[in-house]
CSV table of C-alpha atoms and ligand atoms in Angstrom, one decimal:
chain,number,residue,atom,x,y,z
A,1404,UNK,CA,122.2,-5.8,-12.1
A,1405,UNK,CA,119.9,-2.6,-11.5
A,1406,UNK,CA,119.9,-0.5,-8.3
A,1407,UNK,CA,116.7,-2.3,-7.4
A,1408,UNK,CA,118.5,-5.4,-7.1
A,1409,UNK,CA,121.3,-3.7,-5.6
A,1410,UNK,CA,119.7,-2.4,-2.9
A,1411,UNK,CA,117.6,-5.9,-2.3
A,1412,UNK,CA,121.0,-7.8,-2.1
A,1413,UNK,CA,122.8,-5.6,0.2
A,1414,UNK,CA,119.5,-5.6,2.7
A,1415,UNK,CA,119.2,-9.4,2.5
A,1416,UNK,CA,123.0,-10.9,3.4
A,1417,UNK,CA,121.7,-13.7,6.0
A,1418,UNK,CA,118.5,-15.0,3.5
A,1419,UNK,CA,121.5,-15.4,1.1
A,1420,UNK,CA,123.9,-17.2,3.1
A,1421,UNK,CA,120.6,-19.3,3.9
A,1422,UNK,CA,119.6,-19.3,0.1
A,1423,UNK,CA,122.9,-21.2,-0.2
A,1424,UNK,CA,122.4,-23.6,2.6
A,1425,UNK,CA,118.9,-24.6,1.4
A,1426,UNK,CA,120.2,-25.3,-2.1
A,1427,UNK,CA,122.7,-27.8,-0.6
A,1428,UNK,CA,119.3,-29.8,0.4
A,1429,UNK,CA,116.4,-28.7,-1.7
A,1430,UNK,CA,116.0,-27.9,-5.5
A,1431,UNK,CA,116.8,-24.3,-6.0
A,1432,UNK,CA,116.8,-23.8,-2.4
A,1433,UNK,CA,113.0,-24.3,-2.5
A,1434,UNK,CA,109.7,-25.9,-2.0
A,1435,UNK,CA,107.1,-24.1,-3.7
A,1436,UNK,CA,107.9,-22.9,-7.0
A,1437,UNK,CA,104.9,-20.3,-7.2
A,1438,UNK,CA,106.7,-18.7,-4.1
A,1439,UNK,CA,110.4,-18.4,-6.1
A,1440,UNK,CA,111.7,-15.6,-7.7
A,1441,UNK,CA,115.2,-14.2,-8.6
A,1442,UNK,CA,117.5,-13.6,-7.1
A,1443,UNK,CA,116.7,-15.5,-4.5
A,1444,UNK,CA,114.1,-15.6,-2.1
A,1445,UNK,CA,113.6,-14.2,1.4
A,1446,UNK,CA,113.8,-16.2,4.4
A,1447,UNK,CA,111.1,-15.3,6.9
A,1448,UNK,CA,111.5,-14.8,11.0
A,1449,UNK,CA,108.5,-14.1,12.3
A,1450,UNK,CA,105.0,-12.5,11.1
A,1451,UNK,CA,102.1,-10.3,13.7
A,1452,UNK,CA,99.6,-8.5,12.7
A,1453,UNK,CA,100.1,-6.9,9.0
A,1454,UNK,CA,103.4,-7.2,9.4
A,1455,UNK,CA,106.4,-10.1,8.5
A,1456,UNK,CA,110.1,-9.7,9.3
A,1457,UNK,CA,112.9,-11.5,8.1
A,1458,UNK,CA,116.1,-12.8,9.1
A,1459,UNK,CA,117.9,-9.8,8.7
A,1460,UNK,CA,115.6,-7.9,10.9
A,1461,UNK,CA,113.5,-5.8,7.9
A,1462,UNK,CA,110.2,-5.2,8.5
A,1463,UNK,CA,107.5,-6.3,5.6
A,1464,UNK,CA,103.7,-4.7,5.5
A,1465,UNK,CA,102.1,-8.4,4.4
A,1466,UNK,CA,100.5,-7.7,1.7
A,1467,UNK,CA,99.8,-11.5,0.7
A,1468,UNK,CA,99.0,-13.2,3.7
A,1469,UNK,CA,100.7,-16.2,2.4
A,1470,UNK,CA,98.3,-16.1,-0.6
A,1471,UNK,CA,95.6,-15.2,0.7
A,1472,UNK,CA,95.0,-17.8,3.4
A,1473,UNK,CA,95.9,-15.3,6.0
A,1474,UNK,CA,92.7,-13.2,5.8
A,1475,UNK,CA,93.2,-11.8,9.9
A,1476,UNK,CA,96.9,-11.4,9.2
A,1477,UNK,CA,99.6,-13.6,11.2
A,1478,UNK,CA,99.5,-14.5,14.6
A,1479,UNK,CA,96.0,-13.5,15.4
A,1480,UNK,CA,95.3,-13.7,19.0
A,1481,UNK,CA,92.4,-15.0,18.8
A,1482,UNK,CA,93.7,-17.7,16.5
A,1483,UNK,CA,96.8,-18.1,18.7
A,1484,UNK,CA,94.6,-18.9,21.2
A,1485,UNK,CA,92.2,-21.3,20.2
A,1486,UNK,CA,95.8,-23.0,19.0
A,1487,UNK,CA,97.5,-22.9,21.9
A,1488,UNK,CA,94.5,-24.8,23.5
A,1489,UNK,CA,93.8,-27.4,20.9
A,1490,UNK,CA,97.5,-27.9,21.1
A,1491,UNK,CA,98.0,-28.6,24.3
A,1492,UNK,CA,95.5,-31.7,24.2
A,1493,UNK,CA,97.2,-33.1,21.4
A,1494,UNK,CA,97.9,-31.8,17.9
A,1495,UNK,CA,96.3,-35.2,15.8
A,1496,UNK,CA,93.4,-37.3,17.0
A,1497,UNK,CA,92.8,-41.0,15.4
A,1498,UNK,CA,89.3,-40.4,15.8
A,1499,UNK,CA,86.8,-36.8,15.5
A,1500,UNK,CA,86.8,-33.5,17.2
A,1501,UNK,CA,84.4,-30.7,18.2
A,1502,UNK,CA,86.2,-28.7,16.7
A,1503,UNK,CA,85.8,-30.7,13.3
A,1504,UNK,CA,82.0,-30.2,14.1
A,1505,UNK,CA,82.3,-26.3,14.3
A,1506,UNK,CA,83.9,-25.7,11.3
A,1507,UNK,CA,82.4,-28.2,9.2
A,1508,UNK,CA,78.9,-26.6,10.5
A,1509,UNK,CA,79.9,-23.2,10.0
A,1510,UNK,CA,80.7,-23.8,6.3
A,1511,UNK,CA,77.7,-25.5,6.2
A,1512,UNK,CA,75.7,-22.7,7.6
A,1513,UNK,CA,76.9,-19.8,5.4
A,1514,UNK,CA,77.9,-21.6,1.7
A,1515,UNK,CA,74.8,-22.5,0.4
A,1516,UNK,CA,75.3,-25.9,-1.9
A,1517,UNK,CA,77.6,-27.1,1.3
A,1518,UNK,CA,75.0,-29.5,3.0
A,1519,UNK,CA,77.9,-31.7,3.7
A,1520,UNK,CA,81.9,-31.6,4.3
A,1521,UNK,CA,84.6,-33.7,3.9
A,1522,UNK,CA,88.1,-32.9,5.0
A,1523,UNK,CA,92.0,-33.2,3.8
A,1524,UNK,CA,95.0,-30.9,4.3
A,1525,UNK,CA,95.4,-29.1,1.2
A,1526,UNK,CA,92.9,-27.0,-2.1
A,1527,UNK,CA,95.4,-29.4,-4.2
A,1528,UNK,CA,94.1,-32.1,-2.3
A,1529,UNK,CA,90.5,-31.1,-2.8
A,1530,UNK,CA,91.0,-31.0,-6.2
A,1531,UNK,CA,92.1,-34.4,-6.4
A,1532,UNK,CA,88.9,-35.5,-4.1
A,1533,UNK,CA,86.5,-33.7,-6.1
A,1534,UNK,CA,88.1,-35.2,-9.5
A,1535,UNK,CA,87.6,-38.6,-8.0
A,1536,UNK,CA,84.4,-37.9,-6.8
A,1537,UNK,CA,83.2,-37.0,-10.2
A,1538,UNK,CA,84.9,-39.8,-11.8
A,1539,UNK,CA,83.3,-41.8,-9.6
A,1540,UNK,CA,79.8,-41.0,-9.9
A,1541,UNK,CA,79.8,-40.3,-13.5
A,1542,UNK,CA,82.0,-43.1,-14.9
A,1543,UNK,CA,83.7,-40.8,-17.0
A,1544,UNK,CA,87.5,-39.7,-17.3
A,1545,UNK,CA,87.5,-36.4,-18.6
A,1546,UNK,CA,87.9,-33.0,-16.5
A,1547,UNK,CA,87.0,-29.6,-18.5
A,1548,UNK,CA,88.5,-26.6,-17.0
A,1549,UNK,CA,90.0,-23.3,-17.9
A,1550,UNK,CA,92.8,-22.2,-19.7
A,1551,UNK,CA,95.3,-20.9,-17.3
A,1552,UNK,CA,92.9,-21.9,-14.3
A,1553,UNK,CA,94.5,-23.0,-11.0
A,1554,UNK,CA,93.0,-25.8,-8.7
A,1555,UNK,CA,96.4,-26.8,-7.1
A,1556,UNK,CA,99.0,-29.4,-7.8
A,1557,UNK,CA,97.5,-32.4,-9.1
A,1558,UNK,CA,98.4,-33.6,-12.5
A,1559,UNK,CA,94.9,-33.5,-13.7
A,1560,UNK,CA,94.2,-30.2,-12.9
A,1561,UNK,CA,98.0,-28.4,-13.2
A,1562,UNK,CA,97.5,-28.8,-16.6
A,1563,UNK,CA,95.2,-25.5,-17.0
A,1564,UNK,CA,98.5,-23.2,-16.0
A,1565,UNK,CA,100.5,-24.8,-19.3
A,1566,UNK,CA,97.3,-23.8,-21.6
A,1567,UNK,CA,97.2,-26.7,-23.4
A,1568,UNK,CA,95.2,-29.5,-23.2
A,1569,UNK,CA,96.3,-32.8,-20.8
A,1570,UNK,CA,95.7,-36.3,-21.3
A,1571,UNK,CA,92.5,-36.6,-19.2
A,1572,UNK,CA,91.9,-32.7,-19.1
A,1573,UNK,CA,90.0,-30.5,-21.6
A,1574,UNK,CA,90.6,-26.2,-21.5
A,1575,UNK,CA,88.5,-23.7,-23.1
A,1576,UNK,CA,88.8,-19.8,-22.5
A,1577,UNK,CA,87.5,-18.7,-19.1
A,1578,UNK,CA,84.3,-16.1,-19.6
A,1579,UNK,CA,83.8,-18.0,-23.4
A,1580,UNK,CA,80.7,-20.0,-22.5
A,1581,UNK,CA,79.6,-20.9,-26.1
A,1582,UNK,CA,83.1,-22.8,-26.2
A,1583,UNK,CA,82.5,-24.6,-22.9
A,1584,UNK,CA,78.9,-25.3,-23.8
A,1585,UNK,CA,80.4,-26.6,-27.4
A,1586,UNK,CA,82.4,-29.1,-25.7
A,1587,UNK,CA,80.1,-30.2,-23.1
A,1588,UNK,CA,77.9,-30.9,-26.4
A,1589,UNK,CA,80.3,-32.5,-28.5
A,1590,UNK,CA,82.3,-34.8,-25.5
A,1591,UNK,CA,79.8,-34.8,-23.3
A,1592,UNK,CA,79.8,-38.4,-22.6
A,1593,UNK,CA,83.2,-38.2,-21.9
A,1594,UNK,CA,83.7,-35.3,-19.3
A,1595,UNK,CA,82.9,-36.1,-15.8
A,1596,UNK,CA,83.4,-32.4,-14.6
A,1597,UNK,CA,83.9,-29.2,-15.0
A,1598,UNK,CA,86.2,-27.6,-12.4
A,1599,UNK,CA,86.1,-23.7,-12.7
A,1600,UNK,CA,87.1,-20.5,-10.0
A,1601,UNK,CA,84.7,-18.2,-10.0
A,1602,UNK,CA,87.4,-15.1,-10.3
A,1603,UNK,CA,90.6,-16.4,-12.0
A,1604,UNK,CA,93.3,-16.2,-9.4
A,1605,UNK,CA,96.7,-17.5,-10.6
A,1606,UNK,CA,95.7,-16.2,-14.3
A,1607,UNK,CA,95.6,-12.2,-12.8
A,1608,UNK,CA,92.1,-12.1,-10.8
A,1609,UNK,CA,89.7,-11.9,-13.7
A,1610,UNK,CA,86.1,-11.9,-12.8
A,1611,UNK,CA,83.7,-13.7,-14.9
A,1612,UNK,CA,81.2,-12.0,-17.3
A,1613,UNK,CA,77.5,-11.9,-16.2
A,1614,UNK,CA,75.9,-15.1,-16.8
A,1615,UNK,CA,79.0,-17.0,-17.4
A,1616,UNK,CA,79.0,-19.5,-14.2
A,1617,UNK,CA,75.6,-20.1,-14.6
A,1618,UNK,CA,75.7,-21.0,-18.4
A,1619,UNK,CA,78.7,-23.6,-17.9
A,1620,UNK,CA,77.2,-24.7,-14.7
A,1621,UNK,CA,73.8,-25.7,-17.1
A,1622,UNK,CA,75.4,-26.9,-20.1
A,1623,UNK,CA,77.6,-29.5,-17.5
A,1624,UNK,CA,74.6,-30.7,-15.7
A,1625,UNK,CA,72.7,-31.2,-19.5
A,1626,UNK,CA,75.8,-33.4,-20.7
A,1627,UNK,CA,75.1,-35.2,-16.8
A,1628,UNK,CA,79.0,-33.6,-15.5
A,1629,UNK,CA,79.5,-32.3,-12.3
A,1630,UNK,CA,80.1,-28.5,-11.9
A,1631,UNK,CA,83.0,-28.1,-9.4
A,1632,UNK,CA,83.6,-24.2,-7.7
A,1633,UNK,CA,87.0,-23.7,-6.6
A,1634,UNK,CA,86.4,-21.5,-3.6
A,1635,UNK,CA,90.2,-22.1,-1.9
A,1636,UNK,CA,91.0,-18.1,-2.9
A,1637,UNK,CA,87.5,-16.9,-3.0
A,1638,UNK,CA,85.5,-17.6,0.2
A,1639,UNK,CA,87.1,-14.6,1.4
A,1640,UNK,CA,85.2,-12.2,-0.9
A,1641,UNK,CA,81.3,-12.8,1.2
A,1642,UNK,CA,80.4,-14.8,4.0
A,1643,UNK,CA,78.6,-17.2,1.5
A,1644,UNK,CA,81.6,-17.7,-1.0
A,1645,UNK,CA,81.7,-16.2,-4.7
A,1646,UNK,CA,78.5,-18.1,-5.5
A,1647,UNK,CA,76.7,-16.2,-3.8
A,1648,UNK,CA,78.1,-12.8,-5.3
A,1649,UNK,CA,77.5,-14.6,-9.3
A,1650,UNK,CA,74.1,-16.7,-8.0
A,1651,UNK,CA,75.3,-20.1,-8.8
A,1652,UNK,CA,75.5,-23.2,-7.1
A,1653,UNK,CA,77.4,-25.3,-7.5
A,1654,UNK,CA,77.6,-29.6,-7.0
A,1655,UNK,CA,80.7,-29.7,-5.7
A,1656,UNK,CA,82.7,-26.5,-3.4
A,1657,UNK,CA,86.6,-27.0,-3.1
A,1658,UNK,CA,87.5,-24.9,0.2
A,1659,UNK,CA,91.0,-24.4,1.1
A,1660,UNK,CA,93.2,-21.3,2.9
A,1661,UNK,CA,91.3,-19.3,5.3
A,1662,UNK,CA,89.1,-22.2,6.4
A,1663,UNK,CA,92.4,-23.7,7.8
A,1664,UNK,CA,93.3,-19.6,10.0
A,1665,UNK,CA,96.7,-20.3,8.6
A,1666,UNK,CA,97.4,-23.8,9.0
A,1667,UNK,CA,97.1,-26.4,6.2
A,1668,UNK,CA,93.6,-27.8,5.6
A,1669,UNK,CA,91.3,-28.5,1.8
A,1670,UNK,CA,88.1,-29.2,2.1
A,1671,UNK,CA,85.3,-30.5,-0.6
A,1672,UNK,CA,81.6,-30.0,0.7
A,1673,UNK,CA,78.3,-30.9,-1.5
A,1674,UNK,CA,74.4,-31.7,-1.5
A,1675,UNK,CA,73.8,-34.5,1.2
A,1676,UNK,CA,73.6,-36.8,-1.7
A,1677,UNK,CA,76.4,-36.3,-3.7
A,1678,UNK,CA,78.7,-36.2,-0.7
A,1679,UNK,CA,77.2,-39.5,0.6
A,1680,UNK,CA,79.8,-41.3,-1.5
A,1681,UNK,CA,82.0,-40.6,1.3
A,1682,UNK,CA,79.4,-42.2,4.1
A,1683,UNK,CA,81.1,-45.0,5.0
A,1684,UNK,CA,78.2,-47.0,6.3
A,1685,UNK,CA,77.2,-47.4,2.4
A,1686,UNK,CA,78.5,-50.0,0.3
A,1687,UNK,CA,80.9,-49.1,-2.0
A,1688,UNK,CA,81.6,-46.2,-0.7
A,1689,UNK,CA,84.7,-43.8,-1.9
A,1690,UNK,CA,88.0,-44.9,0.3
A,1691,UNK,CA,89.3,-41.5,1.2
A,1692,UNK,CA,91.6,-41.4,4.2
A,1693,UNK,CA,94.3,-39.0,5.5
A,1694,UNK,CA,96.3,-38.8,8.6
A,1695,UNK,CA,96.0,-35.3,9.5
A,1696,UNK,CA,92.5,-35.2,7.3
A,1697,UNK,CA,90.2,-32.7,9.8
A,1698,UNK,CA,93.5,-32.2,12.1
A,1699,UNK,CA,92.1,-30.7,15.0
A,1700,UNK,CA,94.4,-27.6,15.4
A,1701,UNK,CA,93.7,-26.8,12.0
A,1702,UNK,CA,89.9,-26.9,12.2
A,1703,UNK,CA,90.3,-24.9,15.7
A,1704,UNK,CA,92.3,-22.5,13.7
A,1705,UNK,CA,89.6,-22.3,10.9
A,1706,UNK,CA,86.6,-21.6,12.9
A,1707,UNK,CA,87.9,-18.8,14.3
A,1708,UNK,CA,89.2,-17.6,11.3
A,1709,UNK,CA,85.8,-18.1,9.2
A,1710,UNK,CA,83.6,-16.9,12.0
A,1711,UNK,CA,85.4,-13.7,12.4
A,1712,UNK,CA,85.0,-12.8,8.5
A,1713,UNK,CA,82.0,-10.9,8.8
A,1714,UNK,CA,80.5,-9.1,6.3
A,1715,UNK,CA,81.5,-6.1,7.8
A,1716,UNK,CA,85.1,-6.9,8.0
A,1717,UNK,CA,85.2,-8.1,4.2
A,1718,UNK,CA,83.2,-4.6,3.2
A,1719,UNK,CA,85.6,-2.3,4.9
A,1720,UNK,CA,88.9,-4.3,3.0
A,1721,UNK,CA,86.7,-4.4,-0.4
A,1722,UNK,CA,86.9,-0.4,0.4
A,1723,UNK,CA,90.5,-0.6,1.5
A,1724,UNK,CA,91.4,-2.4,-2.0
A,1725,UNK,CA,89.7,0.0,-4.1
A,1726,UNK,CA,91.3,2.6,-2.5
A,1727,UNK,CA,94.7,0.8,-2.8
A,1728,UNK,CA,94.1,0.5,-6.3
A,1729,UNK,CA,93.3,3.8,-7.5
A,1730,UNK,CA,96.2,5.0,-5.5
A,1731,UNK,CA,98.5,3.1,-7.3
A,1732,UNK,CA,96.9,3.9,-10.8
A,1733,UNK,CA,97.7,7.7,-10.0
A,1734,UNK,CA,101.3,6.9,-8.4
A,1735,UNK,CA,102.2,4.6,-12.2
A,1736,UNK,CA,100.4,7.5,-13.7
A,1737,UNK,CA,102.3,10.4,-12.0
A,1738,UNK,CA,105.7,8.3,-12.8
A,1739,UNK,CA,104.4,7.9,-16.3
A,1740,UNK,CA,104.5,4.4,-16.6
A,1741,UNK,CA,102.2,1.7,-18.4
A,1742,UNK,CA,99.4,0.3,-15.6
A,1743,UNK,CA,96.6,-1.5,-14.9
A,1744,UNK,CA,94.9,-3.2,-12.2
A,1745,UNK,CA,92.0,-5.8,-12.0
A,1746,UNK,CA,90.6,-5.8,-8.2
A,1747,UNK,CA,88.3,-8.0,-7.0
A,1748,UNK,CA,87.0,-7.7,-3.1
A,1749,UNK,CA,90.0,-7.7,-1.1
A,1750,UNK,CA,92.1,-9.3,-4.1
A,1751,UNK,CA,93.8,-7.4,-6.6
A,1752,UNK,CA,96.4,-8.4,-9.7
A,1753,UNK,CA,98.5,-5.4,-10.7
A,1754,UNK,CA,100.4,-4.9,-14.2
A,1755,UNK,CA,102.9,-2.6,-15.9
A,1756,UNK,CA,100.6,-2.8,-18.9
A,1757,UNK,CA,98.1,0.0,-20.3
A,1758,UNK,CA,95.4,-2.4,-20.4
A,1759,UNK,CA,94.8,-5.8,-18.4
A,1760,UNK,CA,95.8,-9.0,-20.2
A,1761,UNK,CA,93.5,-11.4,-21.0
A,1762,UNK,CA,93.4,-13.8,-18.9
A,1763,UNK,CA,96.8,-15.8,-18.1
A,1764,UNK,CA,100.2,-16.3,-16.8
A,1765,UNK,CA,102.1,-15.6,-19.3
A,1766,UNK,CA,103.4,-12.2,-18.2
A,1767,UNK,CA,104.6,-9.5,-21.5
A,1768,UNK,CA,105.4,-7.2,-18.6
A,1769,UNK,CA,107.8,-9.6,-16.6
A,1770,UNK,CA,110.5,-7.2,-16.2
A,1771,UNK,CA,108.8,-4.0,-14.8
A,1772,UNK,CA,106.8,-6.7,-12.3
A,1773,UNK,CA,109.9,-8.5,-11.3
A,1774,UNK,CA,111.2,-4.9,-10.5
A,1775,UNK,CA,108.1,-3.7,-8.6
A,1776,UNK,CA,108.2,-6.5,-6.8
A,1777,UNK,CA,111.9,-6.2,-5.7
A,1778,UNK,CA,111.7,-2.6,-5.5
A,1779,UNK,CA,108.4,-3.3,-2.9
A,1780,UNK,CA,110.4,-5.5,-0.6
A,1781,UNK,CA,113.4,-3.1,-0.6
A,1782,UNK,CA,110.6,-0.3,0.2
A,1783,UNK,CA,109.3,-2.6,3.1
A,1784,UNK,CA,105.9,-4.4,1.4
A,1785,UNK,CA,105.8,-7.8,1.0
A,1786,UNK,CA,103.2,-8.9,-2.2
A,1787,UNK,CA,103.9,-11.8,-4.6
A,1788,UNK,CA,106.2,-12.1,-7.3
A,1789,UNK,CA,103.1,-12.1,-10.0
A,1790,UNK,CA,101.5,-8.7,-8.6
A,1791,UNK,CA,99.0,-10.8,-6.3
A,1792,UNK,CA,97.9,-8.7,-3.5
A,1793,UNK,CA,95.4,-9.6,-1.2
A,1794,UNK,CA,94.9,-7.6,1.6
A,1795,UNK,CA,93.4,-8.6,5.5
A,1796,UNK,CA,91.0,-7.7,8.0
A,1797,UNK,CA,94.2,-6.5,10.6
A,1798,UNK,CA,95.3,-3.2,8.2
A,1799,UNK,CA,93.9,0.2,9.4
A,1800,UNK,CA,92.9,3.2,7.3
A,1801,UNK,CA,96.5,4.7,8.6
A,1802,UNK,CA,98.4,1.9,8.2
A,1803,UNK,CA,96.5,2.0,4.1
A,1804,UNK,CA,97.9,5.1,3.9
A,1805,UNK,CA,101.5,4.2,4.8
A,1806,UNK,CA,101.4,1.2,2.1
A,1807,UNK,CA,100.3,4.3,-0.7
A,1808,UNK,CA,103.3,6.1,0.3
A,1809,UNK,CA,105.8,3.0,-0.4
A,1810,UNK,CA,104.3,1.2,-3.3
A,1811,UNK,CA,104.6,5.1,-4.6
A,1812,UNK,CA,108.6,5.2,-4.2
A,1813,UNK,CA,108.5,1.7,-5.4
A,1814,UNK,CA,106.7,2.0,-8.3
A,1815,UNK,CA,109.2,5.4,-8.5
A,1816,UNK,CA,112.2,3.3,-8.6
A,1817,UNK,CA,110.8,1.0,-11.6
A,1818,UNK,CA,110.8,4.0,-13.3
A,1819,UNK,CA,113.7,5.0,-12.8
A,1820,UNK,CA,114.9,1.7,-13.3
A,1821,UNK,CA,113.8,1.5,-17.8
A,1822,UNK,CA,113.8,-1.4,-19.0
B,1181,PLP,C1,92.0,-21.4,-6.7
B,1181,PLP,C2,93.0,-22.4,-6.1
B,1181,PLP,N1,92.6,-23.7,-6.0
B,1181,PLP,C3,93.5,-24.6,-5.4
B,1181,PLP,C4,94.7,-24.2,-4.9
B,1181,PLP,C5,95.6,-25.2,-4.2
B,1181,PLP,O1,95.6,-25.0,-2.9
B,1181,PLP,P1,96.8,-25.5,-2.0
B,1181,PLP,O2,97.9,-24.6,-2.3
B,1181,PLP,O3,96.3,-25.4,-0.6
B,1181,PLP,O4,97.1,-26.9,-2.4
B,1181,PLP,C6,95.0,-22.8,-4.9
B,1181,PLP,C7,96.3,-22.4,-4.4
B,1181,PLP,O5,96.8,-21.3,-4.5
B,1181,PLP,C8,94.2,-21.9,-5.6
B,1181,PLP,O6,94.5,-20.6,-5.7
């Protein structure tokens, strides 16, 4: 055990004693395994503002906002608000709300190809919708995507993070659009879509290369696939999603995170016709049903959360998250260890490499992260196992500042920690 880990351990007794209870009643003690790391996790208290403290009373800058969902930070008040209210008229409706309305006409109103929405409670779940949509309409089984691409849980579509091909699920190299174009050629009749984020978010943020969206984007609608954005991470990055930043548009949007202003919500939305397989006045239309589908806190939640990312608000943490990440290129470089960072917006994949992997998850520098990101907690910053850091609309210049000076004596500490 390094001092890094020493130091975590002796400032995290109680989320160890708690470690132990939850692994009496849940595999490893946990329920989301991109959230896991060694030792053993944290258990939270409480979250306001920028900041999250846990149960043994240390204080955490967010730097994650529980991956990215969290784009005005926890406990907003005006997203506490709008809560409380929905709340207190009843938490699930059997039947529509206003609030359903707003959001679903806000989306509407800034994402360009979103004439319609449909809503469910997860971007694993709009995944799952948007596959059976396209399966639906097309006849086909097949779902090209990219290696080490992330569109949530579901079978079909967790295959991308293994690299290697699925049953029903095709991958080629994300920014390689002669191989995606190759395959849409060669199994076109086969391939009913082709699911792609617009900047890679599990596999390290990678943007694409110029023209790439667009190319795939042609080549599916020439084989008669459906091209499928996954927005969940990147609606955050302009008021009318990543298409409008790469000029694409896509048939089908999967929405997710901050549309839900931290509570759980997914989200597919599409041309007027495509998403009238959903109306269910037509015959044969698509069965999709959910409980808490469109729940009403969540949607309360969401408006707020979407309407208050302006494009003022997203420019000034773009700003923020460049600054962050030339800061911590001179802080590696002044402790003179290997670095790189690929920033995106407000989203940003750090690595204890001299130059950015390719895209994927595979990590060659899995020590020296594993130690950052121990070595961050223990220094009071709170970013994801993987180097994921996405920043929010509640951090001031000064409190920017005060992150520089930790993340400097952490990435200190992984220097002094070798390998
Ligand atoms: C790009 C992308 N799509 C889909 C999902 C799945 O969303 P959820 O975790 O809400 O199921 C995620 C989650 O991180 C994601 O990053």
């Amino acid at each position: 055990m390094n001092s890094i880990e020493e130091r975590y351990r002796a400032a995290s007794a109680r989320s160890a004693e708690l470690g132990k209870q939850a692994e009496r009643v849940m595999p490893g003690g946990d329920t989301r395994t991109t959230a896991f790391y060694r030792p053993y996790p944290l258990t939270l208290a409480r979250g306001e503002g920028p900041f999250l403290w846990d149960v043994d009373g240390n204080r955490y800058i967010d730097l994650l906002g529980n991956y990215t969902s969290l784009v005005h930070g926890n406990a907003y008040p005006p997203i506490v608000e709008a809560v409380n209210k929905a709340a207190a008229n009843g938490t699930a409706w059997p039947a529509r709300s206003e609030a359903q309305i707003e959001l679903a006409t806000l989306l509407c109103e800034r994402i360009a190809s979103v004439e319609r929405v449909r809503f469910c409670n997860s971007g694993t779940e709009a995944g799952m919708l948007a596959a059976h949509l396209a399966r639906r309409l097309t006849g086909r089984k097949l779902i090209l995507m990219a290696r080490y691409g992330y569109h949530g849980s579901y079978e079909d579509l967790e295959v991308g993070l293994a690299g290697q091909d699925g049953e029903r699920t095709m991958l080629a190299d994300f920014g390689d659009a002669t191989a995606f174009e190759a395959l849409l050629s060669e199994r076109g009749s086969e391939i009913a879509a082709v699911f792609l984020e617009p900047v890679l978010g599990s596999a390290g943020v990678v943007e694409p290369q110029a023209g790439f969206l667009g190319r795939v984007a042609e080549a599916a609608h020439r084989a008669g696939a459906l091209f499928v954005l996954d927005e969940v991470i990147t609606l955050r990055l302009d008021e009318g999603g990543a298409q409008k930043i790469y000029d694409v548009r896509p048939d089908l949007t999967m929405m997710g995170k901050i549309i839900g202003g931290g509570f759980p919500v997914g989200a597919i939305g599409g041309s007027e016709e495509v998403m009238s397989s959903f109306d269910p006045r037509n015959r044969g239309s698509i069965w999709h049903s959910g409980t808490f589908n469109g729940n009403p806190v969540s949607c309360a939640a969401g408006a707020v959360s979407v309407r208050e990312l302006t494009s003022d608000r997203i420019a000034t943490m773009n700003q923020q998250a460049e600054r962050l990440a030339d800061e911590l290129t001179r802080a590696a470089r002044h402790a003179e260890l290997p670095f790189s960072v690929r920033q995106v917006g407000s989203l940003m994949n750090i690595f204890f490499l001299k130059e950015p992997p390719a895209a994927t998850i595979v990590r060659e520098d899995g020590r020296a992260i594993a130690n950052f990101h121990l070595a961050a907690l223990n220094h009071g910053l709170f970013v994801a196992p993987r180097g994921l850091i996405a920043l929010s609309t509640v951090i001031s210049d000064e409190l920017l500042n005060e992150i520089i000076g930790r993340a400097t004596e952490a990435i200190a500490d992984v220097a002094s920690a070798g390998d």
